[in-house]
Amino acid sequence: MAVRISIIIPAYKAALTLRAAIEAILSQPVEGLEVLIVNDGSTDETAVVCHDLACQDARVQVITQKNAGICAARNRGLSAATGDYIAFCDDDDLFLPDALPRLLEIAEATQADVVRGDYELFREAQNGQFARQPHDGGQASYLWKDGYEVFLQNSGPQFVWNALYRKEALEDIVFDERCRYGLEDFIFNMTLYAKTDRAVYSPLAVYRHFERAQSTSLCRSVEAFRGRVRALGPWMDAEYAALTNRCPVAQQSRVWTLRKTEAITFLMHQLRDAKAPTALRRFAWRSLREVLAGYPGHRLDFLQIARQNKKKTMALLLYQLRLQRLYDWF
């Protein structure tokens, strides 16, 4: 049977969560599934779980490599995938029931290169319990019809795990292996948008993401924080390349203001949540200013987005006034 969808799961010290993630995939009513687990040098019982899963279901394949990070693991999976479509799953998350057939149906009906869905977010509290974090989903959107700005506003944060990709569209696109602590998803997707406008967003929830206390989704160490700051340059490069390819010239200044404000707001949240000391804050803001200095900008840029998002307008204004520390109070 031809492989329709290849699902790539990087696994690192995931002995306690991997089985549930794989079972949620294997229960999807889709013919021609290929599940590629990339064991990224785990030192716990992950290898044993991988072996058991592969023995129980021929659709599961295991690739083993020395620890090289999530980007290298995903790239290893991309090089081995044989499906017409590609999906990604983290080793401690879950695809929701019927998610893959619904994404596939949209992809085939629209001939899209990527179909994005909504997602459920559960965050771990100090007591170890997970609480759902509500967020507003956007409206159904088609990049080639509604435009880049509208598509991004509706589709939300550009993660890779709540999407289905046509494999042919990913030719020559890989994850940036310099990103060991996050932002790789955004760079990957923006690189794709620079190449194609065949993107669809559906407000259907397809994925459940668990934000764990020790996850790379949270910035818990100086090493992780500095790693994310170093990824700001590649992220902004990818953002600017995408918008210049997808937006009419008359819209580019406003859309760029919105996209760079995403980076400013992201950094403000990271610094606040990490309770970062002064030296680390100075390093972070100096690094971002050096990155953004290479792109167009004006001190009155915040006026371009004032009617669209008050919180982001405030973030940009504080950044331009060099009063970004005040964002901690909002």
mmCIF file of C-alpha atoms in Angstrom, residues 31-282:
data_model
loop_
_atom_site.group_PDB
_atom_site.id
_atom_site.type_symbol
_atom_site.label_atom_id
_atom_site.label_comp_id
_atom_site.label_asym_id
_atom_site.label_seq_id
_atom_site.Cartn_x
_atom_site.Cartn_y
_atom_site.Cartn_z
ATOM 1 C CA GLU A 31 -4.923 4.188 5.110
ATOM 2 C CA GLY A 32 -1.226 4.321 4.314
ATOM 3 C CA LEU A 33 0.234 5.684 7.557
ATOM 4 C CA GLU A 34 3.980 5.638 8.151
ATOM 5 C CA VAL A 35 5.178 6.495 11.664
ATOM 6 C CA LEU A 36 8.856 7.423 11.923
ATOM 7 C CA ILE A 37 10.199 7.622 15.476
ATOM 8 C CA VAL A 38 13.646 9.213 15.613
ATOM 9 C CA ASN A 39 15.249 8.226 18.905
ATOM 10 C CA ASP A 40 17.578 11.168 19.515
ATOM 11 C CA GLY A 41 20.136 9.551 21.820
ATOM 12 C CA SER A 42 17.747 8.873 24.706
ATOM 13 C CA THR A 43 19.336 7.536 27.889
ATOM 14 C CA ASP A 44 16.144 6.243 29.541
ATOM 15 C CA GLU A 45 13.879 3.383 28.398
ATOM 16 C CA THR A 46 12.761 5.151 25.232
ATOM 17 C CA ALA A 47 14.569 2.616 23.027
ATOM 18 C CA VAL A 48 12.648 -0.228 24.687
ATOM 19 C CA VAL A 49 9.328 1.520 24.076
ATOM 20 C CA CYS A 50 10.297 2.173 20.452
ATOM 21 C CA HIS A 51 11.156 -1.508 19.959
ATOM 22 C CA ASP A 52 7.852 -2.643 21.466
ATOM 23 C CA LEU A 53 5.832 -0.260 19.303
ATOM 24 C CA ALA A 54 7.635 -1.332 16.121
ATOM 25 C CA CYS A 55 7.074 -5.006 16.929
ATOM 26 C CA GLN A 56 3.370 -4.442 17.564
ATOM 27 C CA ASP A 57 2.613 -2.485 14.394
ATOM 28 C CA ALA A 58 4.414 -2.691 11.048
ATOM 29 C CA ARG A 59 3.554 0.952 10.332
ATOM 30 C CA VAL A 60 6.041 2.041 13.005
ATOM 31 C CA GLN A 61 9.696 2.439 12.065
ATOM 32 C CA VAL A 62 12.497 3.430 14.431
ATOM 33 C CA ILE A 63 15.546 5.490 13.507
ATOM 34 C CA THR A 64 18.308 5.816 16.091
ATOM 35 C CA GLN A 65 20.886 8.584 16.201
ATOM 36 C CA LYS A 66 23.257 10.207 18.656
ATOM 37 C CA ASN A 67 21.731 13.138 20.505
ATOM 38 C CA ALA A 68 21.687 16.085 18.089
ATOM 39 C CA GLY A 69 18.509 17.978 19.003
ATOM 40 C CA ILE A 70 14.942 18.128 17.769
ATOM 41 C CA CYS A 71 15.808 19.854 14.472
ATOM 42 C CA ALA A 72 18.360 17.211 13.488
ATOM 43 C CA ALA A 73 15.887 14.487 14.452
ATOM 44 C CA ARG A 74 13.117 16.001 12.354
ATOM 45 C CA ASN A 75 15.506 16.399 9.420
ATOM 46 C CA ARG A 76 16.488 12.745 9.750
ATOM 47 C CA GLY A 77 12.820 11.855 9.602
ATOM 48 C CA LEU A 78 12.255 14.066 6.565
ATOM 49 C CA SER A 79 15.053 12.313 4.687
ATOM 50 C CA ALA A 80 13.488 8.913 5.411
ATOM 51 C CA ALA A 81 9.813 9.766 4.870
ATOM 52 C CA THR A 82 8.079 8.217 1.856
ATOM 53 C CA GLY A 83 4.553 9.612 2.246
ATOM 54 C CA ASP A 84 2.789 12.049 -0.040
ATOM 55 C CA TYR A 85 2.224 14.219 3.040
ATOM 56 C CA ILE A 86 4.237 14.930 6.181
ATOM 57 C CA ALA A 87 3.040 15.597 9.713
ATOM 58 C CA PHE A 88 5.020 16.205 12.894
ATOM 59 C CA CYS A 89 4.244 15.154 16.440
ATOM 60 C CA ASP A 90 6.154 15.807 19.652
ATOM 61 C CA ASP A 91 6.887 12.785 21.818
ATOM 62 C CA ASP A 92 4.634 13.964 24.644
ATOM 63 C CA ASP A 93 1.672 15.346 22.662
ATOM 64 C CA LEU A 94 -1.446 13.883 21.029
ATOM 65 C CA PHE A 95 -3.209 14.147 17.697
ATOM 66 C CA LEU A 96 -6.920 14.506 18.377
ATOM 67 C CA PRO A 97 -9.326 11.852 16.987
ATOM 68 C CA ASP A 98 -9.873 12.051 13.214
ATOM 69 C CA ALA A 99 -7.368 14.915 12.900
ATOM 70 C CA LEU A 100 -5.264 13.420 10.122
ATOM 71 C CA PRO A 101 -8.118 12.365 7.792
ATOM 72 C CA ARG A 102 -9.705 15.790 8.163
ATOM 73 C CA LEU A 103 -6.464 17.597 7.354
ATOM 74 C CA LEU A 104 -5.898 15.254 4.413
ATOM 75 C CA GLU A 105 -9.408 15.884 3.104
ATOM 76 C CA ILE A 106 -8.810 19.653 3.109
ATOM 77 C CA ALA A 107 -5.387 19.281 1.495
ATOM 78 C CA GLU A 108 -6.746 17.168 -1.347
ATOM 79 C CA ALA A 109 -9.837 19.332 -1.875
ATOM 80 C CA THR A 110 -7.834 22.558 -2.110
ATOM 81 C CA GLN A 111 -4.548 21.210 -3.521
ATOM 82 C CA ALA A 112 -2.824 23.009 -0.662
ATOM 83 C CA ASP A 113 0.855 22.568 0.167
ATOM 84 C CA VAL A 114 0.128 23.048 3.864
ATOM 85 C CA VAL A 115 -3.063 22.813 5.896
ATOM 86 C CA ARG A 116 -2.986 24.267 9.406
ATOM 87 C CA GLY A 117 -5.512 23.455 12.116
ATOM 88 C CA ASP A 118 -6.252 24.843 15.545
ATOM 89 C CA TYR A 119 -4.874 23.195 18.699
ATOM 90 C CA GLU A 120 -5.526 22.670 22.394
ATOM 91 C CA LEU A 121 -2.889 23.902 24.839
ATOM 92 C CA PHE A 122 -2.454 22.394 28.311
ATOM 93 C CA ARG A 123 0.080 23.973 30.679
ATOM 94 C CA GLU A 124 1.623 22.225 33.684
ATOM 95 C CA ALA A 125 1.173 23.966 37.032
ATOM 96 C CA GLN A 126 3.561 23.778 39.981
ATOM 97 C CA ASN A 127 1.516 20.930 41.459
ATOM 98 C CA GLY A 128 2.064 18.832 38.343
ATOM 99 C CA GLN A 129 -1.513 19.155 37.107
ATOM 100 C CA PHE A 130 -2.294 20.340 33.593
ATOM 101 C CA ALA A 131 -4.799 23.110 32.951
ATOM 102 C CA ARG A 132 -6.188 24.011 29.559
ATOM 103 C CA GLN A 133 -5.188 27.482 28.341
ATOM 104 C CA PRO A 134 -8.034 28.924 26.255
ATOM 105 C CA HIS A 135 -7.233 30.895 23.144
ATOM 106 C CA ASP A 136 -9.311 32.375 20.354
ATOM 107 C CA GLY A 137 -9.177 30.458 17.103
ATOM 108 C CA GLY A 138 -9.251 32.302 13.814
ATOM 109 C CA GLN A 139 -11.605 31.980 10.885
ATOM 110 C CA ALA A 140 -10.990 29.652 7.960
ATOM 111 C CA SER A 141 -8.456 31.304 5.672
ATOM 112 C CA TYR A 142 -6.714 30.717 2.349
ATOM 113 C CA LEU A 143 -3.390 32.447 1.861
ATOM 114 C CA TRP A 144 -3.671 32.754 -1.919
ATOM 115 C CA LYS A 145 -7.180 34.232 -1.687
ATOM 116 C CA ASP A 146 -7.311 36.185 1.590
ATOM 117 C CA GLY A 147 -3.732 37.459 1.586
ATOM 118 C CA TYR A 148 -0.734 36.894 3.806
ATOM 119 C CA GLU A 149 -1.652 39.318 6.586
ATOM 120 C CA VAL A 150 -5.146 37.878 7.047
ATOM 121 C CA PHE A 151 -3.864 34.319 6.866
ATOM 122 C CA LEU A 152 -1.296 34.886 9.623
ATOM 123 C CA GLN A 153 -3.812 36.699 11.824
ATOM 124 C CA ASN A 154 -6.209 33.761 11.599
ATOM 125 C CA SER A 155 -3.752 30.856 11.766
ATOM 126 C CA GLY A 156 -1.956 32.042 14.911
ATOM 127 C CA PRO A 157 1.505 30.888 16.092
ATOM 128 C CA GLN A 158 3.279 29.020 13.314
ATOM 129 C CA PHE A 159 4.025 25.672 14.951
ATOM 130 C CA VAL A 160 4.608 22.583 12.814
ATOM 131 C CA TRP A 161 2.716 19.992 14.852
ATOM 132 C CA ASN A 162 -0.789 21.244 14.006
ATOM 133 C CA ALA A 163 -0.290 21.071 10.249
ATOM 134 C CA LEU A 164 -0.103 18.702 7.308
ATOM 135 C CA TYR A 165 2.493 19.346 4.576
ATOM 136 C CA ARG A 166 2.693 18.155 1.006
ATOM 137 C CA LYS A 167 6.069 16.458 0.778
ATOM 138 C CA GLU A 168 6.852 17.870 -2.668
ATOM 139 C CA ALA A 169 6.510 21.400 -1.273
ATOM 140 C CA LEU A 170 9.194 20.695 1.333
ATOM 141 C CA GLU A 171 11.923 19.987 -1.194
ATOM 142 C CA ASP A 172 15.107 21.767 -0.038
ATOM 143 C CA ILE A 173 13.379 22.963 3.171
ATOM 144 C CA VAL A 174 14.851 21.658 6.418
ATOM 145 C CA PHE A 175 14.864 22.643 10.073
ATOM 146 C CA ASP A 176 17.604 25.033 11.139
ATOM 147 C CA GLU A 177 19.782 22.876 13.396
ATOM 148 C CA ARG A 178 21.197 25.958 15.109
ATOM 149 C CA CYS A 179 17.831 26.208 16.910
ATOM 150 C CA ARG A 180 18.233 23.835 19.831
ATOM 151 C CA TYR A 181 15.830 25.690 22.146
ATOM 152 C CA GLY A 182 12.864 26.735 20.057
ATOM 153 C CA LEU A 183 11.743 29.020 17.186
ATOM 154 C CA GLU A 184 12.618 26.348 14.621
ATOM 155 C CA ASP A 185 8.926 25.908 13.788
ATOM 156 C CA PHE A 186 8.509 29.561 12.851
ATOM 157 C CA ILE A 187 11.607 29.573 10.655
ATOM 158 C CA PHE A 188 10.511 26.373 8.905
ATOM 159 C CA ASN A 189 7.025 27.658 8.111
ATOM 160 C CA MET A 190 8.150 31.105 6.985
ATOM 161 C CA THR A 191 10.684 29.499 4.668
ATOM 162 C CA LEU A 192 7.818 27.510 3.177
ATOM 163 C CA TYR A 193 5.588 30.592 2.785
ATOM 164 C CA ALA A 194 8.375 32.327 0.883
ATOM 165 C CA LYS A 195 8.119 29.461 -1.588
ATOM 166 C CA THR A 196 4.366 28.877 -1.914
ATOM 167 C CA ASP A 197 1.036 30.577 -1.242
ATOM 168 C CA ARG A 198 -0.932 27.289 -1.239
ATOM 169 C CA ALA A 199 -1.670 27.419 2.490
ATOM 170 C CA VAL A 200 -4.978 26.835 4.268
ATOM 171 C CA TYR A 201 -6.048 27.396 7.862
ATOM 172 C CA SER A 202 -9.001 25.545 9.397
ATOM 173 C CA PRO A 203 -10.329 26.428 12.883
ATOM 174 C CA LEU A 204 -10.796 22.697 13.552
ATOM 175 C CA ALA A 205 -8.716 21.611 16.571
ATOM 176 C CA VAL A 206 -6.415 18.776 15.489
ATOM 177 C CA TYR A 207 -3.720 18.567 18.153
ATOM 178 C CA ARG A 208 -3.236 18.655 21.930
ATOM 179 C CA HIS A 209 0.026 20.206 23.061
ATOM 180 C CA PHE A 210 1.292 19.784 26.606
ATOM 181 C CA GLU A 211 3.546 22.575 27.816
ATOM 182 C CA ARG A 212 5.541 20.864 30.536
ATOM 183 C CA ALA A 213 7.618 22.504 33.220
ATOM 184 C CA GLN A 214 10.842 21.106 31.728
ATOM 185 C CA SER A 215 9.822 21.498 28.091
ATOM 186 C CA THR A 216 11.810 23.531 25.578
ATOM 187 C CA SER A 217 8.563 25.443 25.185
ATOM 188 C CA LEU A 218 9.602 27.258 28.378
ATOM 189 C CA CYS A 219 12.806 29.155 28.907
ATOM 190 C CA ARG A 220 14.195 27.680 32.157
ATOM 191 C CA SER A 221 17.946 28.112 31.873
ATOM 192 C CA VAL A 222 20.488 30.681 30.772
ATOM 193 C CA GLU A 223 21.687 28.279 28.070
ATOM 194 C CA ALA A 224 18.163 27.859 26.697
ATOM 195 C CA PHE A 225 17.497 31.572 26.842
ATOM 196 C CA ARG A 226 20.677 32.501 25.009
ATOM 197 C CA GLY A 227 19.888 29.822 22.429
ATOM 198 C CA ARG A 228 16.528 31.395 21.729
ATOM 199 C CA VAL A 229 18.051 34.849 21.466
ATOM 200 C CA ARG A 230 20.549 33.551 18.898
ATOM 201 C CA ALA A 231 17.632 32.177 16.878
ATOM 202 C CA LEU A 232 16.045 35.631 16.551
ATOM 203 C CA GLY A 233 18.249 36.470 13.548
ATOM 204 C CA PRO A 234 17.282 33.422 11.444
ATOM 205 C CA TRP A 235 13.649 33.899 12.470
ATOM 206 C CA MET A 236 13.532 37.528 11.290
ATOM 207 C CA ASP A 237 15.373 36.601 8.087
ATOM 208 C CA ALA A 238 12.707 34.008 7.303
ATOM 209 C CA GLU A 239 9.860 36.365 8.238
ATOM 210 C CA TYR A 240 11.113 39.141 5.982
ATOM 211 C CA ALA A 241 11.730 36.827 3.032
ATOM 212 C CA ALA A 242 8.211 35.416 3.327
ATOM 213 C CA LEU A 243 6.398 38.732 3.499
ATOM 214 C CA THR A 244 8.337 40.272 0.612
ATOM 215 C CA ASN A 245 7.325 37.283 -1.527
ATOM 216 C CA ARG A 246 3.706 37.147 -0.370
ATOM 217 C CA CYS A 247 2.684 40.798 0.161
ATOM 218 C CA PRO A 248 2.123 43.629 -2.325
ATOM 219 C CA VAL A 249 4.685 46.402 -1.865
ATOM 220 C CA ALA A 250 2.051 48.735 -0.398
ATOM 221 C CA GLN A 251 1.371 46.278 2.442
ATOM 222 C CA GLN A 252 4.911 45.223 3.264
ATOM 223 C CA SER A 253 5.731 47.983 5.751
ATOM 224 C CA ARG A 254 2.644 47.307 7.898
ATOM 225 C CA VAL A 255 3.033 43.534 7.787
ATOM 226 C CA TRP A 256 6.724 43.798 8.657
ATOM 227 C CA THR A 257 5.832 46.004 11.617
ATOM 228 C CA LEU A 258 3.419 43.315 12.819
ATOM 229 C CA ARG A 259 5.911 40.502 12.330
ATOM 230 C CA LYS A 260 8.839 42.225 14.055
ATOM 231 C CA THR A 261 6.488 43.098 16.903
ATOM 232 C CA GLU A 262 5.867 39.352 17.255
ATOM 233 C CA ALA A 263 9.566 38.974 18.032
ATOM 234 C CA ILE A 264 9.550 41.921 20.442
ATOM 235 C CA THR A 265 6.506 40.594 22.291
ATOM 236 C CA PHE A 266 7.948 37.077 22.339
ATOM 237 C CA LEU A 267 11.142 38.343 23.941
ATOM 238 C CA MET A 268 9.252 40.430 26.482
ATOM 239 C CA HIS A 269 7.264 37.358 27.552
ATOM 240 C CA GLN A 270 10.381 35.223 27.786
ATOM 241 C CA LEU A 271 12.190 37.752 29.945
ATOM 242 C CA ARG A 272 9.192 38.250 32.201
ATOM 243 C CA ASP A 273 8.431 34.552 32.663
ATOM 244 C CA ALA A 274 12.079 33.698 33.307
ATOM 245 C CA LYS A 275 12.473 36.603 35.757
ATOM 246 C CA ALA A 276 15.681 37.296 33.869
ATOM 247 C CA PRO A 277 18.439 39.268 35.619
ATOM 248 C CA THR A 278 19.574 42.621 34.279
ATOM 249 C CA ALA A 279 22.664 41.306 32.466
ATOM 250 C CA LEU A 280 20.632 38.750 30.558
ATOM 251 C CA ARG A 281 18.015 41.340 29.643
ATOM 252 C CA ARG A 282 20.681 43.664 28.277
#
